[in-house]
Amino acid sequence: MCLSRRWSGRWFWSPAIGRRGWVISFISDRFNCEVISWCTDSNGRILSILLLCDDGKIYIVNIHSPTNLSERKAFFDRLHEFFFPPDFLVTVGDFN
């Protein structure tokens, strides 16, 4: 709640249990784009936002990959499920 009082733009988050994951994305109210859709995974490690802007669609995928090697491999093997064909793709996060 403290964050929502200090940030005037939109924000989206994917909560995780404990400290294993958790991603958040902030979109400034000065950024002239419309949020078409957004989704998260059930583990709180992926947040995907599809924006419609003047120049086309921008897809932002914010990730927090696992540190455990076998978990990280499984994570990246299914990460493509959160990518859709936009005009522009931005991938950000903690890739460990």
PDB file of C-alpha atoms in Angstrom:
ATOM      1  CA  MET A   1       0.000   0.000   0.000  1.00  0.00           C
ATOM      2  CA  CYS A   2       2.872   2.380   0.687  1.00  0.00           C
ATOM      3  CA  LEU A   3       4.093   1.917  -2.872  1.00  0.00           C
ATOM      4  CA  SER A   4       0.690   2.700  -4.365  1.00  0.00           C
ATOM      5  CA  ARG A   5       0.651   6.044  -2.560  1.00  0.00           C
ATOM      6  CA  ARG A   6       4.060   7.041  -3.933  1.00  0.00           C
ATOM      7  CA  TRP A   7       3.767   5.821  -7.550  1.00  0.00           C
ATOM      8  CA  SER A   8       1.331   7.692  -9.772  1.00  0.00           C
ATOM      9  CA  GLY A   9       1.590   5.291 -12.735  1.00  0.00           C
ATOM     10  CA  ARG A  10       0.359   1.751 -13.097  1.00  0.00           C
ATOM     11  CA  TRP A  11       2.161  -1.199 -11.605  1.00  0.00           C
ATOM     12  CA  PHE A  12       1.802  -4.945 -11.904  1.00  0.00           C
ATOM     13  CA  TRP A  13       3.260  -7.645  -9.722  1.00  0.00           C
ATOM     14  CA  SER A  14       3.552 -11.385  -9.466  1.00  0.00           C
ATOM     15  CA  PRO A  15       3.817 -12.411  -5.812  1.00  0.00           C
ATOM     16  CA  ALA A  16       5.820 -15.421  -4.672  1.00  0.00           C
ATOM     17  CA  ILE A  17       5.745 -17.391  -1.454  1.00  0.00           C
ATOM     18  CA  GLY A  18       8.639 -16.369   0.744  1.00  0.00           C
ATOM     19  CA  ARG A  19      11.662 -14.923  -1.037  1.00  0.00           C
ATOM     20  CA  ARG A  20      11.760 -17.291  -4.025  1.00  0.00           C
ATOM     21  CA  GLY A  21      10.726 -15.090  -6.902  1.00  0.00           C
ATOM     22  CA  TRP A  22       8.507 -12.013  -6.932  1.00  0.00           C
ATOM     23  CA  VAL A  23       8.594  -9.585  -9.834  1.00  0.00           C
ATOM     24  CA  ILE A  24       7.091  -6.147 -10.297  1.00  0.00           C
ATOM     25  CA  SER A  25       6.878  -3.782 -13.274  1.00  0.00           C
ATOM     26  CA  PHE A  26       6.167  -0.062 -13.153  1.00  0.00           C
ATOM     27  CA  ILE A  27       4.647   1.839 -16.066  1.00  0.00           C
ATOM     28  CA  SER A  28       4.896   5.605 -15.881  1.00  0.00           C
ATOM     29  CA  ASP A  29       1.716   7.593 -16.428  1.00  0.00           C
ATOM     30  CA  ARG A  30       3.786   9.661 -18.885  1.00  0.00           C
ATOM     31  CA  PHE A  31       4.297   6.577 -21.072  1.00  0.00           C
ATOM     32  CA  ASN A  32       1.518   6.917 -23.637  1.00  0.00           C
ATOM     33  CA  CYS A  33       0.501   3.267 -24.082  1.00  0.00           C
ATOM     34  CA  GLU A  34      -2.556   1.200 -23.253  1.00  0.00           C
ATOM     35  CA  VAL A  35      -2.217  -2.028 -21.274  1.00  0.00           C
ATOM     36  CA  ILE A  36      -4.055  -4.644 -23.340  1.00  0.00           C
ATOM     37  CA  SER A  37      -3.443  -7.628 -21.092  1.00  0.00           C
ATOM     38  CA  TRP A  38      -1.131  -8.993 -18.454  1.00  0.00           C
ATOM     39  CA  CYS A  39      -0.519 -12.363 -16.822  1.00  0.00           C
ATOM     40  CA  THR A  40       1.690 -14.080 -14.276  1.00  0.00           C
ATOM     41  CA  ASP A  41       2.809 -17.595 -13.554  1.00  0.00           C
ATOM     42  CA  SER A  42       1.730 -19.450 -10.421  1.00  0.00           C
ATOM     43  CA  ASN A  43       5.224 -19.291  -8.866  1.00  0.00           C
ATOM     44  CA  GLY A  44       5.607 -15.507  -8.933  1.00  0.00           C
ATOM     45  CA  ARG A  45       8.593 -15.665 -11.278  1.00  0.00           C
ATOM     46  CA  ILE A  46       7.091 -14.315 -14.516  1.00  0.00           C
ATOM     47  CA  LEU A  47       5.112 -11.170 -15.261  1.00  0.00           C
ATOM     48  CA  SER A  48       4.033 -10.477 -18.849  1.00  0.00           C
ATOM     49  CA  ILE A  49       2.465  -7.202 -19.986  1.00  0.00           C
ATOM     50  CA  LEU A  50       1.177  -6.447 -23.488  1.00  0.00           C
ATOM     51  CA  LEU A  51       1.044  -2.742 -24.361  1.00  0.00           C
ATOM     52  CA  LEU A  52      -0.536  -1.017 -27.355  1.00  0.00           C
ATOM     53  CA  CYS A  53       1.400   2.087 -28.381  1.00  0.00           C
ATOM     54  CA  ASP A  54       1.452   4.385 -31.406  1.00  0.00           C
ATOM     55  CA  ASP A  55       4.225   2.382 -33.084  1.00  0.00           C
ATOM     56  CA  GLY A  56       2.694  -1.037 -32.406  1.00  0.00           C
ATOM     57  CA  LYS A  57       2.513  -3.610 -29.641  1.00  0.00           C
ATOM     58  CA  ILE A  58       5.201  -3.885 -26.990  1.00  0.00           C
ATOM     59  CA  TYR A  59       5.443  -7.054 -24.966  1.00  0.00           C
ATOM     60  CA  ILE A  60       7.322  -6.819 -21.660  1.00  0.00           C
ATOM     61  CA  VAL A  61       8.332 -10.044 -19.936  1.00  0.00           C
ATOM     62  CA  ASN A  62       9.821  -9.574 -16.465  1.00  0.00           C
ATOM     63  CA  ILE A  63      11.388 -12.695 -14.940  1.00  0.00           C
ATOM     64  CA  HIS A  64      13.134 -13.918 -11.819  1.00  0.00           C
ATOM     65  CA  SER A  65      14.725 -17.262 -12.643  1.00  0.00           C
ATOM     66  CA  PRO A  66      15.544 -19.883 -10.002  1.00  0.00           C
ATOM     67  CA  THR A  67      19.086 -20.235  -8.714  1.00  0.00           C
ATOM     68  CA  ASN A  68      18.919 -24.040  -8.553  1.00  0.00           C
ATOM     69  CA  LEU A  69      20.333 -25.420 -11.810  1.00  0.00           C
ATOM     70  CA  SER A  70      17.651 -28.052 -12.499  1.00  0.00           C
ATOM     71  CA  GLU A  71      14.824 -25.651 -11.552  1.00  0.00           C
ATOM     72  CA  ARG A  72      16.377 -22.965 -13.774  1.00  0.00           C
ATOM     73  CA  LYS A  73      16.548 -25.352 -16.761  1.00  0.00           C
ATOM     74  CA  ALA A  74      12.866 -26.288 -16.351  1.00  0.00           C
ATOM     75  CA  PHE A  75      12.005 -22.588 -15.949  1.00  0.00           C
ATOM     76  CA  PHE A  76      13.722 -21.561 -19.199  1.00  0.00           C
ATOM     77  CA  ASP A  77      12.322 -24.599 -21.050  1.00  0.00           C
ATOM     78  CA  ARG A  78       8.779 -23.296 -20.474  1.00  0.00           C
ATOM     79  CA  LEU A  79       9.469 -19.563 -20.575  1.00  0.00           C
ATOM     80  CA  HIS A  80       8.450 -19.394 -24.257  1.00  0.00           C
ATOM     81  CA  GLU A  81       4.835 -19.957 -23.154  1.00  0.00           C
ATOM     82  CA  PHE A  82       4.796 -16.339 -21.956  1.00  0.00           C
ATOM     83  CA  PHE A  83       6.123 -14.883 -25.228  1.00  0.00           C
ATOM     84  CA  PHE A  84       3.684 -13.835 -27.920  1.00  0.00           C
ATOM     85  CA  PRO A  85       4.524 -12.296 -31.313  1.00  0.00           C
ATOM     86  CA  PRO A  86       4.573  -8.529 -30.715  1.00  0.00           C
ATOM     87  CA  ASP A  87       6.075  -5.765 -32.790  1.00  0.00           C
ATOM     88  CA  PHE A  88       8.634  -5.191 -30.011  1.00  0.00           C
ATOM     89  CA  LEU A  89       9.743  -7.541 -27.207  1.00  0.00           C
ATOM     90  CA  VAL A  90      11.485  -6.432 -24.016  1.00  0.00           C
ATOM     91  CA  THR A  91      12.773  -9.060 -21.588  1.00  0.00           C
ATOM     92  CA  VAL A  92      14.039  -7.883 -18.208  1.00  0.00           C
ATOM     93  CA  GLY A  93      14.698  -9.363 -14.793  1.00  0.00           C
ATOM     94  CA  ASP A  94      17.037 -11.491 -12.744  1.00  0.00           C
ATOM     95  CA  PHE A  95      18.344 -14.339 -14.913  1.00  0.00           C
ATOM     96  CA  ASN A  96      20.594 -15.793 -12.172  1.00  0.00           C
TER      97      ASN A  96
END
